């Protein structure tokens, strides 16, 4: 299986290294020239659970794909949600009629973008609990354990999805074939749709948010909107369980963590991924005739704040 | 007419000075000891349209009211909305059966607090376009022109309200007896319910808010919620006119102004008056069975932020 990892940040590096170490044919594609240059020169340099390693693999910028002649059997996507469309437009030459795309990104609605580039029955969706951090071009921190849960988007994709599970198993990625990965995706989106957006807007960490008197009602209302829209897509969220799952973070080890959207918006003045979280619920809600005022207003406020801080 | 001005900040000082200069019997009550001390020693010292003046009037703290023996025919209220209840609890000795209360505060729902202390037909409500600023204890800046619009809350209060108009006319306060002051109060509340809350949450001034792509839809949605609740109270807001009225500020002289709620929340870490603006709409909406999700969420976010900045 010829695998292309699209987006070689922290998480892309992790998957590439682990799959490559297991003997798979891996190609890297990344849009950041400095990152590509560093990897091309020295490989991906990683602190891999305390051991310093360097893993060499072929690496390309999107602009180099056309003349590279590379085709992929599987493209594993680790981009920012809002880069998805523009990146796929540049690397269409990678895709042949039998190419599958695996998307493990946080958020919802990525399939709406991906199906412009690959047939629905060649889409595999999932979530991952692995973590990874990037410290500079070509340098990553890969510490701790994780899991992957995935499923073909359409029934016809099941055989290939099971092959992916086998490949991932061989690489130690702890994959699980899911019978209802959509549920897991929506459940995880509820975490991001509450904590990320609220911490970014209120400029606080997870534990501080949890200490406000408003947190429980905010969480309940937002999760209820996610659930109403999910239901219309055949996912019947257990809102009480999801609430407990989110609220548990308020007193967990990650309570002092500033979610990625806070990092994007407040710390680095970058455009956020809100359109694939609360914004996706607002958009889908509008399409289905379901009221999602909290998701809509939160998305508007995040976008307004992006403009106010000059986010790019 | 024995008049007590309750709350001697910038605006209270303006009304007190202008009414006193016109020969009225004025008593001041204020909760800030340093302010009371300064006024007792040197009077209210004002830059009054470029002329430095000092106006001496009797002044009391709320704690001194009981033994002062003072009664008021008219109490003019210039408190922070959230100080209204606790202040009136302390100065009940001012009130006799014929005492009227005139409330010119921004926001809605003050009558719900005031009617605990004075009969509804002794309530007069209004708005003012006068401005005033406080520069320190006993020191104020009173520049420019303004107007007052007022009306008795119940029909029975009309005669007294007309007397107040006469007294204010004599003091140059440009009063107007209104046949529908509730409309003006709701219309003005729409300005505060949009600009104050959004600028405070997004940490921006009025012009910056106006430049965001989200501003028009945010304003429309919030104003629609105000209008739905106002309608239930017999006020039929012209939402298109109100929108134009609010949006006009985006390019007006005050575009570079940070609204008072921004000053309270962001600059001074004070508790805001949101419960008398969007919070009042949310509360009334709930009571009347009208959905007000934007007002509710904005109020929750402001309250959460108050806690995060340690507002007092």
Coordinates of C-alpha atoms in Angstrom, one line a residue:
Chain A
X1 CA 0.0 0.0 0.0
X2 CA 1.6 3.3 -1.2
X3 CA 0.7 5.8 1.5
X4 CA 1.0 9.6 1.2
X5 CA 0.8 11.6 4.4
X6 CA -0.6 15.0 3.5
X7 CA 0.4 17.6 6.1
X8 CA 3.5 16.8 8.0
X9 CA 3.1 18.7 11.3
X10 CA 3.2 16.9 14.6
X11 CA 0.5 14.3 14.0
X12 CA 1.4 13.7 10.3
X13 CA 5.0 13.1 11.4
X14 CA 3.9 10.6 14.0
X15 CA 1.8 8.6 11.6
X16 CA 4.5 8.8 8.9
X17 CA 7.3 7.7 11.2
X18 CA 5.4 4.8 12.8
X19 CA 4.1 3.6 9.4
X20 CA 7.6 3.9 7.8
X21 CA 9.3 2.1 10.7
X22 CA 6.9 -0.8 10.0
X23 CA 8.2 -1.0 6.5
X24 CA 5.4 0.8 4.6
X25 CA 6.0 2.9 1.4
X26 CA 5.5 6.4 2.7
X27 CA 5.6 9.7 0.8
X28 CA 5.2 13.1 2.6
X29 CA 3.6 16.2 1.2
X30 CA 3.7 19.5 3.1
X31 CA 3.0 23.1 2.2
X32 CA 5.6 24.7 4.5
X33 CA 8.8 25.1 2.5
X34 CA 11.1 25.3 5.6
X35 CA 9.6 22.1 6.9
X36 CA 10.0 20.3 3.5
X37 CA 13.7 21.5 3.3
X38 CA 14.5 20.3 6.8
X39 CA 12.9 16.9 6.3
X40 CA 14.6 16.5 2.9
X41 CA 18.0 17.3 4.5
X42 CA 17.9 15.3 7.8
X43 CA 14.6 13.4 7.8
X44 CA 12.0 14.0 10.4
X45 CA 13.8 14.4 13.7
X46 CA 11.7 13.3 16.6
X47 CA 11.9 12.9 20.3
X48 CA 10.1 9.5 20.2
X49 CA 9.2 8.7 23.8
X50 CA 12.5 10.0 25.0
X51 CA 14.7 8.5 22.2
X52 CA 16.0 10.9 19.6
X53 CA 15.4 9.5 16.0
X54 CA 15.6 10.8 12.4
X55 CA 13.4 9.1 9.9
X56 CA 14.1 9.7 6.2
X57 CA 11.3 9.6 3.7
X58 CA 10.6 11.3 0.3
X59 CA 9.0 14.6 0.8
X60 CA 7.4 17.1 -1.6
X61 CA 5.7 20.5 -1.7
X62 CA 2.2 20.5 -3.3
X63 CA 3.7 22.4 -6.3
X64 CA 6.1 19.4 -6.9
X65 CA 3.4 16.8 -7.0
X66 CA 2.4 17.2 -10.7
X67 CA 5.8 16.4 -12.1
X68 CA 6.7 13.8 -9.4
X69 CA 4.5 11.2 -11.0
X70 CA 3.6 9.9 -7.5
X71 CA 0.3 8.1 -7.0
X72 CA -1.2 7.1 -3.7
X73 CA -3.3 4.1 -2.7
X74 CA -4.1 5.9 0.6
X75 CA -3.8 9.5 1.4
X76 CA -3.8 10.2 5.2
X77 CA -4.8 13.8 5.8
X78 CA -3.4 15.9 8.7
X79 CA -4.0 19.4 7.5
X80 CA -5.8 22.3 9.2
X81 CA -9.4 22.0 8.3
X82 CA -9.4 25.3 6.5
X83 CA -6.4 24.2 4.3
X84 CA -8.2 21.1 3.1
X85 CA -9.8 22.4 0.0
X86 CA -6.8 24.5 -1.3
X87 CA -4.3 21.6 -0.6
X88 CA -6.4 19.0 -2.4
X89 CA -6.8 21.3 -5.4
X90 CA -3.0 21.3 -5.7
X91 CA -2.3 17.6 -5.2
X92 CA -5.0 16.1 -7.5
X93 CA -2.3 14.3 -9.5
X94 CA -1.8 12.0 -6.5
X95 CA -5.3 10.6 -6.9
X96 CA -6.2 7.7 -9.2
X97 CA -9.5 5.9 -9.4
X98 CA -8.5 3.5 -6.6
X99 CA -7.1 6.1 -4.2
X100 CA -8.6 6.2 -0.7
X101 CA -8.5 9.2 1.6
X102 CA -8.4 8.8 5.3
X103 CA -9.4 11.9 7.3
X104 CA -8.7 11.9 11.1
X105 CA -9.2 15.7 11.6
X106 CA -11.2 17.1 14.4
X107 CA -14.5 18.6 13.5
X108 CA -17.3 17.8 11.2
X109 CA -18.2 18.2 7.5
X110 CA -14.8 17.4 6.1
X111 CA -16.5 14.8 3.9
X112 CA -18.3 17.7 2.2
X113 CA -15.0 19.0 1.0
X114 CA -13.3 15.7 0.3
X115 CA -16.0 14.3 -1.9
X116 CA -15.2 17.0 -4.4
X117 CA -11.8 15.2 -5.0
X118 CA -12.5 11.5 -4.3
X119 CA -15.6 9.3 -4.6
X120 CA -17.6 8.9 -1.3
X121 CA -17.0 5.2 -1.2
X122 CA -13.3 5.9 -1.2
X123 CA -13.5 8.0 1.9
X124 CA -12.5 6.7 5.3
X125 CA -13.3 8.8 8.4
X126 CA -12.0 8.5 11.9
X127 CA -10.6 10.1 15.0
X128 CA -7.4 9.7 16.8
X129 CA -6.4 10.0 20.5
X130 CA -2.7 10.1 19.7
X131 CA -0.9 13.4 20.5
X132 CA 2.0 15.1 18.8
X133 CA 3.7 18.5 18.9
X134 CA 5.9 20.4 16.5
X135 CA 8.9 22.3 17.8
X136 CA 10.3 23.6 14.5
X137 CA 10.7 22.7 10.8
X138 CA 11.3 19.0 10.7
X139 CA 11.3 18.6 14.5
X140 CA 8.6 16.9 16.5
X141 CA 7.8 15.7 20.0
X142 CA 6.1 12.3 20.0
X143 CA 5.3 11.2 23.6
X144 CA 2.7 8.9 25.0
X145 CA 0.2 6.4 23.7
X146 CA -2.9 6.7 21.6
X147 CA -5.5 5.0 19.4
X148 CA -7.2 5.4 16.1
X149 CA -10.8 4.6 15.3
X150 CA -11.9 4.6 11.7
X151 CA -14.6 3.5 9.3
X152 CA -15.4 3.6 5.6
X153 CA -17.9 6.4 4.8
X154 CA -19.9 4.2 2.5
X155 CA -20.4 0.4 2.8
X156 CA -18.4 -0.3 -0.4
X157 CA -15.3 1.0 1.3
X158 CA -15.2 -1.5 4.1
X159 CA -12.7 -4.0 2.6
X160 CA -10.1 -1.3 2.1
X161 CA -10.8 0.3 5.5
X162 CA -10.1 -3.2 7.1
X163 CA -6.8 -3.3 5.1
X164 CA -5.9 0.1 6.6
X165 CA -6.7 -1.2 10.1
X166 CA -4.2 -4.1 9.4
X167 CA -1.5 -1.8 8.2
X168 CA -2.0 0.5 11.2
X169 CA -2.0 -2.5 13.5
X170 CA 1.4 -3.5 12.1
X171 CA 2.7 0.0 12.8
X172 CA 1.6 0.0 16.5
X173 CA -1.0 2.7 15.9
X174 CA -3.7 0.8 17.9
X175 CA -6.4 1.1 15.3
X176 CA -10.0 0.0 15.8
X177 CA -12.5 -0.6 13.1
X178 CA -15.6 1.2 14.2
X179 CA -19.2 0.3 13.4
X180 CA -20.3 3.9 14.1
X181 CA -17.3 6.2 13.6
X182 CA -19.7 9.1 12.9
X183 CA -20.9 8.9 16.5
X184 CA -17.3 9.2 17.7
X185 CA -16.6 12.1 15.4
X186 CA -19.7 14.0 16.6
X187 CA -18.9 13.2 20.3
X188 CA -15.4 14.5 19.9
X189 CA -16.6 17.6 18.0
X190 CA -18.8 18.4 21.1
X191 CA -15.5 18.7 23.1
X192 CA -14.0 21.1 20.6
X193 CA -17.3 22.9 20.0
X194 CA -17.6 23.8 23.6
X195 CA -14.1 24.1 25.1
X196 CA -12.2 25.4 22.1
X197 CA -14.7 28.1 21.2
X198 CA -15.5 29.3 24.7
X199 CA -11.8 29.4 25.9
X200 CA -10.8 31.3 22.7
X201 CA -13.6 33.9 23.1
X202 CA -13.2 34.3 26.9
X203 CA -9.4 34.1 26.8
X204 CA -9.1 31.4 29.4
X205 CA -8.0 27.8 29.9
X206 CA -10.2 24.8 30.3
X207 CA -10.1 24.8 34.1
X208 CA -10.9 28.5 34.4
X209 CA -13.9 28.1 32.0
X210 CA -15.1 25.2 34.2
X211 CA -15.1 27.4 37.3
X212 CA -17.5 30.0 35.9
X213 CA -21.1 29.7 37.0
X214 CA -22.2 29.8 33.3
X215 CA -20.2 26.8 32.1
X216 CA -22.8 24.0 32.8
X217 CA -25.6 25.8 30.9
X218 CA -23.3 26.9 28.1
X219 CA -22.1 23.3 27.6
X220 CA -25.6 21.8 27.8
X221 CA -27.0 24.3 25.3
X222 CA -24.2 23.9 22.8
X223 CA -24.2 20.1 23.1
X224 CA -28.0 20.1 22.5
X225 CA -27.6 21.9 19.3
X226 CA -24.9 19.5 18.1
X227 CA -27.1 16.6 19.0
X228 CA -30.1 18.0 17.1
X229 CA -28.1 18.4 14.0
X230 CA -26.3 15.0 14.4
X231 CA -29.7 13.3 14.8
X232 CA -30.6 14.6 11.3
X233 CA -27.4 12.9 10.1
X234 CA -28.4 9.6 11.7
X235 CA -26.2 10.0 14.8
X236 CA -28.1 9.8 18.1
X237 CA -25.8 11.4 20.7
X238 CA -26.3 10.5 24.3
X239 CA -26.2 14.2 25.5
X240 CA -25.9 13.4 29.2
X241 CA -22.9 11.2 28.6
X242 CA -21.3 13.7 26.2
X243 CA -21.8 16.5 28.8
X244 CA -20.1 14.4 31.5
X245 CA -17.3 13.6 29.0
X246 CA -16.7 17.3 28.3
X247 CA -17.2 18.5 31.9
X248 CA -14.7 15.9 33.2
X249 CA -12.0 17.9 31.5
X250 CA -12.6 20.8 33.9
X251 CA -10.8 18.9 36.7
X252 CA -8.6 16.7 34.6
X253 CA -4.9 17.0 33.9
X254 CA -5.6 19.1 30.8
X255 CA -7.5 21.7 32.9
X256 CA -4.6 24.1 32.6
X257 CA -4.4 23.6 28.9
X258 CA -5.4 26.4 26.4
X259 CA -7.2 24.6 23.5
X260 CA -5.9 24.9 20.0
X261 CA -8.4 27.6 19.0
X262 CA -7.2 29.8 21.9
X263 CA -3.6 29.2 20.6
X264 CA -4.7 30.1 17.0
X265 CA -6.9 33.1 17.8
X266 CA -5.5 34.7 21.0
X267 CA -1.9 33.6 21.0
X268 CA -1.0 33.5 17.3
X269 CA -3.7 35.6 15.6
X270 CA -4.4 32.8 13.1
X271 CA -7.7 32.0 11.4
X272 CA -9.4 29.3 13.4
X273 CA -11.1 26.0 12.4
X274 CA -14.5 27.2 13.8
X275 CA -16.2 26.6 10.4
X276 CA -15.6 22.9 10.9
X277 CA -16.9 22.8 14.4
X278 CA -19.7 25.2 15.6
X279 CA -19.8 26.7 12.2
X280 CA -20.5 23.4 10.6
X281 CA -23.4 22.8 13.0
X282 CA -24.7 26.2 12.2
X283 CA -24.4 25.6 8.5
X284 CA -26.0 22.2 8.6
X285 CA -28.7 23.4 11.0
X286 CA -29.7 26.1 8.6
X287 CA -29.8 23.5 5.7
X288 CA -32.0 21.1 7.8
X289 CA -34.2 23.8 9.3
X290 CA -32.9 23.2 12.8
X291 CA -32.3 26.3 15.1
X292 CA -28.7 26.5 16.2
X293 CA -28.4 30.1 17.6
X294 CA -25.6 29.3 20.0
X295 CA -23.4 27.7 17.4
X296 CA -24.3 30.5 15.0
X297 CA -23.5 33.4 17.4
X298 CA -20.3 31.7 18.7
X299 CA -19.1 31.3 15.1
X300 CA -19.9 34.9 14.3
X301 CA -18.1 36.1 17.4
X302 CA -15.0 34.0 16.5
X303 CA -15.0 35.3 12.9
X304 CA -15.4 38.9 14.1
X305 CA -12.5 38.4 16.5
X306 CA -10.4 36.9 13.8
X307 CA -10.8 40.1 11.8
X308 CA -10.2 42.3 14.8
X309 CA -6.8 40.6 15.5
X310 CA -5.9 40.6 11.8
X311 CA -5.8 36.8 11.7
X312 CA -4.4 35.2 8.5
Chain B
X1 CA -40.3 70.6 45.0
X2 CA -37.7 69.0 47.3
X3 CA -35.5 67.0 45.0
X4 CA -32.9 64.4 46.0
X5 CA -30.3 63.3 43.4
X6 CA -29.4 59.8 44.2
X7 CA -26.0 59.0 42.8
X8 CA -23.7 61.9 42.3
X9 CA -21.4 60.8 39.5
X10 CA -21.0 62.8 36.3
X11 CA -24.7 62.8 35.3
X12 CA -26.0 63.2 38.8
X13 CA -23.7 66.2 39.3
X14 CA -25.0 67.8 36.0
X15 CA -28.6 67.5 37.0
X16 CA -28.0 68.7 40.5
X17 CA -25.9 71.7 39.4
X18 CA -28.4 72.8 36.8
X19 CA -31.4 72.3 39.0
X20 CA -29.7 74.1 42.0
X21 CA -28.6 77.0 39.8
X22 CA -32.3 77.4 38.9
X23 CA -33.2 77.8 42.6
X24 CA -34.5 74.4 43.4
X25 CA -34.1 72.7 46.8
X26 CA -31.5 69.9 46.1
X27 CA -30.1 67.3 48.3
X28 CA -27.4 64.9 47.2
X29 CA -26.9 61.3 48.2
X30 CA -23.9 59.2 47.2
X31 CA -22.4 56.0 48.3
X32 CA -18.7 56.9 47.6
X33 CA -17.3 58.4 50.8
X34 CA -14.5 60.3 49.1
X35 CA -17.0 61.9 46.8
X36 CA -19.3 62.9 49.6
X37 CA -16.3 64.3 51.6
X38 CA -15.1 66.3 48.6
X39 CA -18.5 67.8 47.8
X40 CA -19.2 68.6 51.5
X41 CA -15.9 70.5 51.7
X42 CA -15.8 72.4 48.3
X43 CA -19.1 71.7 46.6
X44 CA -19.3 70.0 43.2
X45 CA -16.4 71.4 41.2
X46 CA -17.2 71.4 37.5
X47 CA -15.8 72.4 34.2
X48 CA -19.2 73.7 33.0
X49 CA -18.8 74.3 29.3
X50 CA -15.3 75.8 29.8
X51 CA -16.2 77.8 33.0
X52 CA -14.9 76.4 36.3
X53 CA -17.6 76.5 39.0
X54 CA -18.2 75.1 42.5
X55 CA -21.8 74.4 43.5
X56 CA -22.5 73.7 47.2
X57 CA -25.4 71.5 48.2
X58 CA -26.2 69.4 51.2
X59 CA -24.8 65.9 50.7
X60 CA -25.2 62.6 52.5
X61 CA -24.1 59.0 52.4
X62 CA -26.9 56.5 52.4
X63 CA -26.0 55.5 56.0
X64 CA -26.7 59.1 57.1
X65 CA -30.2 59.3 55.6
X66 CA -32.1 57.7 58.5
X67 CA -31.2 60.3 61.1
X68 CA -31.1 63.2 58.6
X69 CA -34.9 63.4 58.6
X70 CA -34.8 64.4 54.9
X71 CA -37.9 63.6 52.8
X72 CA -38.0 64.0 49.0
X73 CA -40.8 65.0 46.7
X74 CA -38.8 63.7 43.8
X75 CA -35.8 61.4 43.8
X76 CA -33.8 61.5 40.6
X77 CA -31.8 58.3 40.2
X78 CA -28.3 58.2 38.6
X79 CA -26.9 55.0 40.0
X80 CA -25.4 52.0 38.2
X81 CA -28.3 49.7 37.5
X82 CA -26.8 47.0 39.6
X83 CA -26.6 49.3 42.6
X84 CA -30.3 50.3 42.4
X85 CA -31.8 47.8 44.8
X86 CA -29.1 47.9 47.5
X87 CA -29.1 51.8 47.5
X88 CA -32.9 52.0 47.7
X89 CA -32.9 49.6 50.6
X90 CA -30.6 52.0 52.5
X91 CA -32.5 55.2 51.7
X92 CA -36.1 54.2 52.3
X93 CA -36.4 56.9 54.9
X94 CA -36.3 59.5 52.0
X95 CA -39.6 58.2 50.7
X96 CA -43.0 59.3 51.9
X97 CA -46.4 58.4 50.3
X98 CA -46.2 61.3 47.9
X99 CA -42.6 60.8 46.8
X100 CA -42.0 60.3 43.1
X101 CA -39.0 58.5 41.6
X102 CA -37.6 59.5 38.2
X103 CA -35.3 57.0 36.6
X104 CA -33.2 58.0 33.5
X105 CA -30.9 55.1 33.5
X106 CA -29.9 53.2 30.4
X107 CA -31.4 49.8 30.1
X108 CA -34.7 48.1 30.8
X109 CA -36.5 46.6 33.7
X110 CA -35.6 49.2 36.4
X111 CA -39.3 49.6 37.2
X112 CA -39.3 46.0 38.4
X113 CA -36.7 47.0 41.1
X114 CA -38.2 50.4 41.9
X115 CA -41.7 49.3 42.4
X116 CA -40.5 47.4 45.5
X117 CA -39.9 50.8 47.0
X118 CA -42.4 53.2 45.5
X119 CA -45.9 52.7 44.1
X120 CA -46.0 52.3 40.3
X121 CA -48.1 55.4 39.8
X122 CA -45.3 57.4 41.5
X123 CA -42.7 56.2 39.0
X124 CA -41.5 58.4 36.2
X125 CA -39.3 56.9 33.5
X126 CA -37.1 58.5 30.9
X127 CA -33.9 58.8 28.9
X128 CA -31.4 61.6 28.6
X129 CA -29.0 62.5 25.8
X130 CA -27.0 64.8 28.1
X131 CA -23.4 63.6 28.7
X132 CA -21.1 64.0 31.7
X133 CA -17.8 62.7 32.9
X134 CA -16.3 62.3 36.4
X135 CA -12.6 63.1 36.8
X136 CA -12.3 62.5 40.5
X137 CA -14.1 62.8 43.8
X138 CA -16.3 65.9 43.6
X139 CA -14.9 66.8 40.2
X140 CA -16.9 66.6 36.9
X141 CA -16.7 67.6 33.3
X142 CA -20.0 69.0 31.9
X143 CA -19.6 69.9 28.3
X144 CA -22.2 70.1 25.4
X145 CA -25.9 70.1 25.1
X146 CA -28.6 67.5 25.7
X147 CA -32.2 66.6 26.2
X148 CA -34.5 64.7 28.6
X149 CA -37.5 62.7 27.6
X150 CA -39.8 61.5 30.4
X151 CA -43.3 60.1 31.1
X152 CA -45.2 58.8 34.1
X153 CA -45.2 55.0 34.3
X154 CA -49.0 54.9 35.1
X155 CA -51.6 57.4 33.9
X156 CA -52.2 58.7 37.5
X157 CA -48.7 60.1 37.6
X158 CA -49.1 62.4 34.7
X159 CA -49.7 65.7 36.6
X160 CA -46.6 65.3 38.6
X161 CA -44.6 64.3 35.6
X162 CA -45.7 67.5 33.9
X163 CA -44.5 69.4 37.0
X164 CA -41.1 67.8 36.7
X165 CA -41.0 68.9 33.0
X166 CA -41.7 72.4 34.1
X167 CA -39.0 72.3 36.8
X168 CA -36.5 70.8 34.3
X169 CA -37.4 73.4 31.8
X170 CA -36.6 76.1 34.3
X171 CA -33.2 74.6 34.7
X172 CA -32.4 74.4 31.0
X173 CA -32.4 70.7 30.9
X174 CA -34.5 70.6 27.7
X175 CA -37.1 68.2 28.9
X176 CA -39.9 66.8 26.7
X177 CA -43.0 65.1 28.0
X178 CA -43.3 61.9 26.0
X179 CA -46.4 60.1 25.1
X180 CA -44.4 56.9 24.6
X181 CA -41.3 57.0 26.6
X182 CA -41.2 53.2 26.8
X183 CA -40.5 53.2 23.0
X184 CA -37.5 55.6 23.5
X185 CA -36.2 53.5 26.4
X186 CA -36.3 50.3 24.3
X187 CA -34.8 52.0 21.3
X188 CA -31.9 53.3 23.4
X189 CA -31.5 49.9 25.0
X190 CA -31.0 48.4 21.5
X191 CA -27.9 50.7 21.2
X192 CA -26.5 49.4 24.5
X193 CA -27.6 45.9 23.9
X194 CA -25.6 45.7 20.7
X195 CA -22.6 48.0 20.9
X196 CA -21.8 47.8 24.6
X197 CA -22.0 44.0 24.9
X198 CA -20.3 43.2 21.6
X199 CA -17.5 45.7 22.1
X200 CA -16.9 44.4 25.6
X201 CA -16.8 40.8 24.6
X202 CA -14.7 41.4 21.5
X203 CA -12.5 44.0 23.1
X204 CA -12.9 46.6 20.4
X205 CA -14.4 50.1 19.9
X206 CA -17.5 50.9 18.0
X207 CA -15.9 51.6 14.7
X208 CA -13.8 48.4 14.8
X209 CA -17.0 46.4 15.5
X210 CA -18.7 48.1 12.6
X211 CA -15.9 47.0 10.2
X212 CA -16.3 43.3 10.9
X213 CA -18.3 41.3 8.3
X214 CA -20.5 39.9 11.1
X215 CA -21.7 43.3 12.5
X216 CA -24.9 43.7 10.4
X217 CA -26.2 40.2 11.1
X218 CA -25.3 40.4 14.8
X219 CA -27.1 43.8 15.1
X220 CA -30.2 42.6 13.2
X221 CA -30.5 39.4 15.3
X222 CA -30.1 41.1 18.6
X223 CA -32.5 44.0 17.7
X224 CA -35.1 41.4 16.6
X225 CA -34.9 39.7 20.0
X226 CA -35.3 43.1 21.7
X227 CA -38.3 43.9 19.5
X228 CA -40.0 40.6 20.1
X229 CA -39.9 41.1 23.9
X230 CA -40.7 44.8 23.6
X231 CA -43.8 43.9 21.6
X232 CA -45.0 41.8 24.5
X233 CA -44.7 44.9 26.7
X234 CA -46.8 47.0 24.2
X235 CA -43.8 48.6 22.4
X236 CA -43.8 48.1 18.7
X237 CA -40.2 48.8 17.7
X238 CA -39.4 49.8 14.1
X239 CA -36.5 47.4 13.8
X240 CA -35.3 48.8 10.4
X241 CA -35.1 52.3 11.9
X242 CA -33.5 51.1 15.1
X243 CA -30.9 49.1 13.0
X244 CA -30.0 52.3 11.0
X245 CA -29.8 54.3 14.2
X246 CA -27.3 51.8 15.8
X247 CA -25.3 51.2 12.6
X248 CA -25.0 55.0 12.1
X249 CA -22.6 55.0 15.1
X250 CA -20.1 52.9 13.2
X251 CA -19.1 55.9 11.1
X252 CA -20.0 58.7 13.5
X253 CA -17.8 60.8 15.8
X254 CA -18.2 58.2 18.5
X255 CA -16.8 55.4 16.4
X256 CA -13.5 55.5 18.3
X257 CA -15.3 55.4 21.6
X258 CA -15.2 52.3 23.9
X259 CA -18.7 51.8 25.3
X260 CA -19.2 51.9 29.1
X261 CA -19.4 48.1 29.3
X262 CA -16.0 47.8 27.7
X263 CA -14.7 50.3 30.3
X264 CA -16.3 48.3 33.1
X265 CA -15.4 44.8 32.0
X266 CA -12.1 45.1 30.0
X267 CA -10.5 48.3 31.4
X268 CA -11.6 48.4 35.1
X269 CA -12.7 44.8 35.7
X270 CA -16.0 45.9 37.2
X271 CA -19.3 44.0 37.2
X272 CA -21.3 45.2 34.2
X273 CA -24.9 46.3 33.8
X274 CA -25.7 43.5 31.3
X275 CA -28.6 42.2 33.5
X276 CA -30.5 45.4 32.7
X277 CA -29.8 45.3 29.0
X278 CA -29.5 41.9 27.1
X279 CA -29.9 40.1 30.4
X280 CA -33.3 41.9 31.0
X281 CA -34.4 40.8 27.5
X282 CA -33.3 37.2 28.2
X283 CA -35.2 37.2 31.6
X284 CA -38.3 38.8 30.2
X285 CA -38.2 36.6 27.1
X286 CA -38.1 33.5 29.3
X287 CA -41.1 34.8 31.4
X288 CA -43.1 35.5 28.2
X289 CA -42.1 32.3 26.4
X290 CA -40.1 34.2 23.7
X291 CA -36.9 32.7 22.5
X292 CA -33.9 35.1 23.0
X293 CA -30.9 32.9 22.5
X294 CA -28.5 35.7 21.4
X295 CA -29.3 37.9 24.4
X296 CA -29.1 34.9 26.7
X297 CA -25.7 33.7 25.4
X298 CA -24.3 37.2 25.3
X299 CA -25.3 37.7 28.9
X300 CA -23.8 34.4 29.9
X301 CA -20.5 35.2 28.2
X302 CA -20.3 38.7 29.8
X303 CA -21.0 37.1 33.3
X304 CA -18.4 34.4 32.7
X305 CA -15.9 37.1 31.6
X306 CA -16.7 39.1 34.8
X307 CA -15.8 36.1 36.9
X308 CA -12.6 35.4 34.8
X309 CA -11.3 39.0 35.3
X310 CA -12.3 38.9 39.0
X311 CA -14.8 41.8 38.6
X312 CA -16.4 43.3 41.7

